[in-house]
Short mmCIF file of N, CA and C in Angstrom, two decimals:
data_model
loop_
_atom_site.label_atom_id
_atom_site.label_comp_id
_atom_site.label_asym_id
_atom_site.label_seq_id
_atom_site.Cartn_x
_atom_site.Cartn_y
_atom_site.Cartn_z
N ALA A 29 -64.50 -34.63 -164.49
CA ALA A 29 -64.65 -33.82 -166.17
C ALA A 29 -62.73 -33.90 -166.18
N MET A 30 -62.59 -32.71 -165.63
CA MET A 30 -61.46 -32.22 -166.01
C MET A 30 -60.42 -33.40 -166.05
N LYS A 31 -60.33 -34.28 -165.64
CA LYS A 31 -59.66 -35.59 -165.61
C LYS A 31 -59.34 -35.70 -167.44
N THR A 32 -61.29 -36.06 -167.30
CA THR A 32 -61.59 -36.86 -168.31
C THR A 32 -61.17 -35.78 -169.66
N HIS A 33 -60.31 -35.30 -169.82
CA HIS A 33 -60.93 -33.84 -170.75
C HIS A 33 -59.22 -34.13 -171.19
N TYR A 34 -58.47 -33.96 -170.30
CA TYR A 34 -56.87 -34.63 -170.63
C TYR A 34 -56.32 -35.31 -170.47
N GLU A 35 -57.07 -36.55 -170.51
CA GLU A 35 -57.00 -38.07 -171.26
C GLU A 35 -57.37 -38.20 -172.37
N LEU A 36 -58.35 -37.81 -173.33
CA LEU A 36 -58.39 -37.93 -174.54
C LEU A 36 -58.75 -36.51 -175.11
N TYR A 37 -57.83 -35.40 -174.52
CA TYR A 37 -57.00 -34.08 -174.94
C TYR A 37 -56.91 -34.74 -176.89
N ASP A 38 -55.27 -35.32 -176.83
CA ASP A 38 -55.16 -35.91 -177.19
C ASP A 38 -55.84 -36.75 -178.78
N LEU A 39 -56.06 -37.55 -178.93
CA LEU A 39 -58.26 -38.11 -179.27
C LEU A 39 -58.39 -37.48 -179.76
N MET A 40 -58.47 -35.86 -179.48
CA MET A 40 -59.85 -35.47 -180.08
C MET A 40 -58.86 -33.99 -181.10
N LYS A 41 -57.70 -34.05 -180.55
CA LYS A 41 -56.66 -33.04 -181.89
C LYS A 41 -56.62 -34.35 -182.90
N VAL A 42 -56.05 -35.29 -182.66
CA VAL A 42 -55.84 -36.32 -184.21
C VAL A 42 -56.98 -36.45 -184.52
N LEU A 43 -57.95 -36.42 -183.96
CA LEU A 43 -59.51 -37.00 -184.91
C LEU A 43 -59.60 -35.75 -186.11
N PHE A 44 -59.13 -34.72 -185.58
CA PHE A 44 -58.98 -33.62 -186.52
C PHE A 44 -57.67 -33.38 -187.72
N ILE A 45 -57.16 -33.65 -187.11
CA ILE A 45 -55.53 -33.00 -187.96
C ILE A 45 -56.09 -33.71 -190.10
N GLU A 46 -57.39 -33.72 -189.74
CA GLU A 46 -57.28 -34.42 -191.91
C GLU A 46 -58.97 -33.27 -191.53
N THR A 47 -59.76 -33.53 -192.89
CA THR A 47 -60.94 -33.43 -192.53
C THR A 47 -61.96 -34.49 -192.51
N ASN A 48 -63.00 -34.06 -191.48
CA ASN A 48 -63.37 -35.41 -190.81
C ASN A 48 -64.60 -35.29 -192.87
N PRO A 49 -64.66 -36.23 -192.30
CA PRO A 49 -64.03 -37.98 -191.00
C PRO A 49 -63.66 -38.96 -191.54
N VAL A 50 -62.52 -38.66 -191.73
CA VAL A 50 -61.61 -39.53 -192.51
C VAL A 50 -60.35 -39.89 -191.45
N PRO A 51 -60.24 -38.90 -190.20
CA PRO A 51 -59.75 -39.72 -188.84
C PRO A 51 -60.54 -40.55 -188.67
N ALA A 52 -61.69 -40.15 -188.21
CA ALA A 52 -63.05 -40.77 -187.34
C ALA A 52 -62.90 -41.96 -187.92
N LYS A 53 -63.34 -41.77 -189.00
CA LYS A 53 -63.75 -43.83 -189.72
C LYS A 53 -62.31 -44.24 -189.49
N GLU A 54 -60.59 -43.83 -189.59
CA GLU A 54 -60.29 -44.83 -189.78
C GLU A 54 -59.46 -45.45 -188.40
N ALA A 55 -60.03 -44.84 -187.33
CA ALA A 55 -59.81 -44.77 -186.04
C ALA A 55 -60.70 -46.67 -185.91
N LEU A 56 -62.10 -45.77 -185.97
CA LEU A 56 -63.00 -46.61 -185.70
C LEU A 56 -63.13 -47.87 -186.67
N ASN A 57 -61.77 -48.14 -188.01
CA ASN A 57 -61.79 -49.57 -188.96
C ASN A 57 -60.47 -49.91 -187.58
N MET A 58 -59.63 -49.26 -187.23
CA MET A 58 -58.40 -49.69 -186.30
C MET A 58 -59.20 -50.49 -185.36
N MET A 59 -59.81 -50.19 -184.94
CA MET A 59 -60.44 -50.26 -183.53
C MET A 59 -61.44 -51.93 -183.90
N GLY A 60 -61.37 -52.21 -185.46
CA GLY A 60 -62.37 -53.91 -185.29
C GLY A 60 -63.55 -52.76 -186.16
N LYS A 61 -64.44 -51.07 -185.64
CA LYS A 61 -65.53 -51.62 -185.76
C LYS A 61 -65.75 -51.04 -187.06
N PRO A 62 -66.93 -51.63 -187.89
CA PRO A 62 -66.92 -51.24 -189.34
C PRO A 62 -67.47 -49.93 -189.87
N ALA A 63 -66.38 -48.77 -190.16
CA ALA A 63 -66.49 -47.29 -190.67
C ALA A 63 -66.84 -47.36 -191.90
N GLY A 64 -66.42 -48.54 -192.64
CA GLY A 64 -66.24 -47.88 -194.73
C GLY A 64 -64.85 -47.16 -194.19
N HIS A 65 -65.18 -46.98 -195.76
CA HIS A 65 -64.15 -45.94 -196.36
C HIS A 65 -64.96 -44.63 -196.86
N VAL A 66 -63.84 -43.70 -197.08
CA VAL A 66 -64.62 -42.07 -197.02
C VAL A 66 -64.39 -42.10 -198.74
N ARG A 67 -65.69 -41.31 -199.31
CA ARG A 67 -65.99 -40.83 -200.52
C ARG A 67 -65.41 -40.15 -201.04
N PRO A 68 -64.96 -39.67 -202.50
CA PRO A 68 -64.55 -38.48 -202.68
C PRO A 68 -65.59 -37.57 -203.04
N PRO A 69 -65.40 -36.32 -203.13
CA PRO A 69 -63.82 -36.02 -202.55
C PRO A 69 -62.46 -35.59 -201.44
N LEU A 70 -63.33 -36.91 -200.80
CA LEU A 70 -62.30 -37.14 -199.35
C LEU A 70 -61.00 -38.62 -199.71
N GLY A 71 -60.15 -38.13 -199.33
CA GLY A 71 -59.17 -39.25 -199.62
C GLY A 71 -58.59 -39.94 -198.28
N GLN A 72 -57.63 -40.92 -198.36
CA GLN A 72 -56.91 -41.90 -197.60
C GLN A 72 -56.63 -40.80 -196.00
N LEU A 73 -56.20 -41.12 -194.80
CA LEU A 73 -55.43 -40.60 -194.48
C LEU A 73 -54.51 -40.89 -194.27
N LYS A 74 -53.22 -39.67 -194.72
CA LYS A 74 -52.34 -39.73 -194.78
C LYS A 74 -51.32 -40.72 -194.18
N GLU A 75 -50.33 -41.35 -194.34
CA GLU A 75 -49.59 -42.43 -193.47
C GLU A 75 -48.80 -41.72 -192.60
N GLU A 76 -48.54 -40.62 -192.09
CA GLU A 76 -47.74 -40.36 -191.06
C GLU A 76 -48.55 -39.76 -189.64
N ASN A 77 -50.35 -39.41 -190.35
CA ASN A 77 -51.38 -39.25 -189.74
C ASN A 77 -51.75 -40.43 -188.63
N ARG A 78 -51.82 -41.15 -190.02
CA ARG A 78 -52.52 -42.57 -189.80
C ARG A 78 -51.53 -43.54 -188.29
N ALA A 79 -50.11 -42.98 -188.45
CA ALA A 79 -49.14 -43.59 -187.71
C ALA A 79 -49.82 -42.76 -186.17
N LYS A 80 -49.61 -41.46 -186.15
CA LYS A 80 -50.05 -40.65 -185.01
C LYS A 80 -50.49 -40.94 -184.07
N LEU A 81 -52.25 -41.56 -185.15
CA LEU A 81 -53.74 -42.13 -184.57
C LEU A 81 -53.61 -43.26 -184.63
N ARG A 82 -52.93 -44.31 -184.18
CA ARG A 82 -52.33 -45.44 -183.77
C ARG A 82 -51.75 -45.47 -182.69
N ARG A 83 -50.69 -44.46 -182.66
CA ARG A 83 -50.05 -44.18 -181.60
C ARG A 83 -50.85 -44.10 -180.28
N ILE A 84 -51.85 -42.99 -180.42
CA ILE A 84 -53.15 -42.37 -179.42
C ILE A 84 -54.17 -43.50 -179.20
N LEU A 85 -53.94 -44.19 -180.19
CA LEU A 85 -55.38 -45.09 -180.12
C LEU A 85 -54.54 -46.23 -178.74
N GLU A 86 -53.40 -46.19 -178.99
CA GLU A 86 -53.00 -47.39 -178.35
C GLU A 86 -52.07 -47.13 -176.78
N ASP A 87 -51.95 -45.84 -177.13
CA ASP A 87 -51.86 -44.70 -175.54
C ASP A 87 -52.95 -44.86 -174.17
N LEU A 88 -53.63 -44.58 -175.44
CA LEU A 88 -55.38 -45.13 -174.90
C LEU A 88 -56.19 -46.91 -174.37
N SER A 89 -55.24 -47.41 -175.01
CA SER A 89 -55.04 -49.29 -173.87
C SER A 89 -56.78 -49.69 -175.23
N LEU A 90 -57.19 -48.55 -176.66
CA LEU A 90 -58.13 -48.49 -177.75
C LEU A 90 -57.89 -49.79 -178.30
N LEU A 91 -56.16 -49.90 -178.81
CA LEU A 91 -56.40 -50.56 -179.79
C LEU A 91 -55.00 -52.07 -178.93
#
């Protein structure tokens, strides 16, 4: 369990880098899982955070 915790730690951190559910929906959409878009007052994920999320998903072989 501890090994899995540390393997997924960066993913858990980045999923809360902005107001949830914005990063979670973006991650699912990146992986090809239809999660739709966020509704106002929430906005799109910032580009620098989108890049961090993509890098972590790639590191975990999820993309």
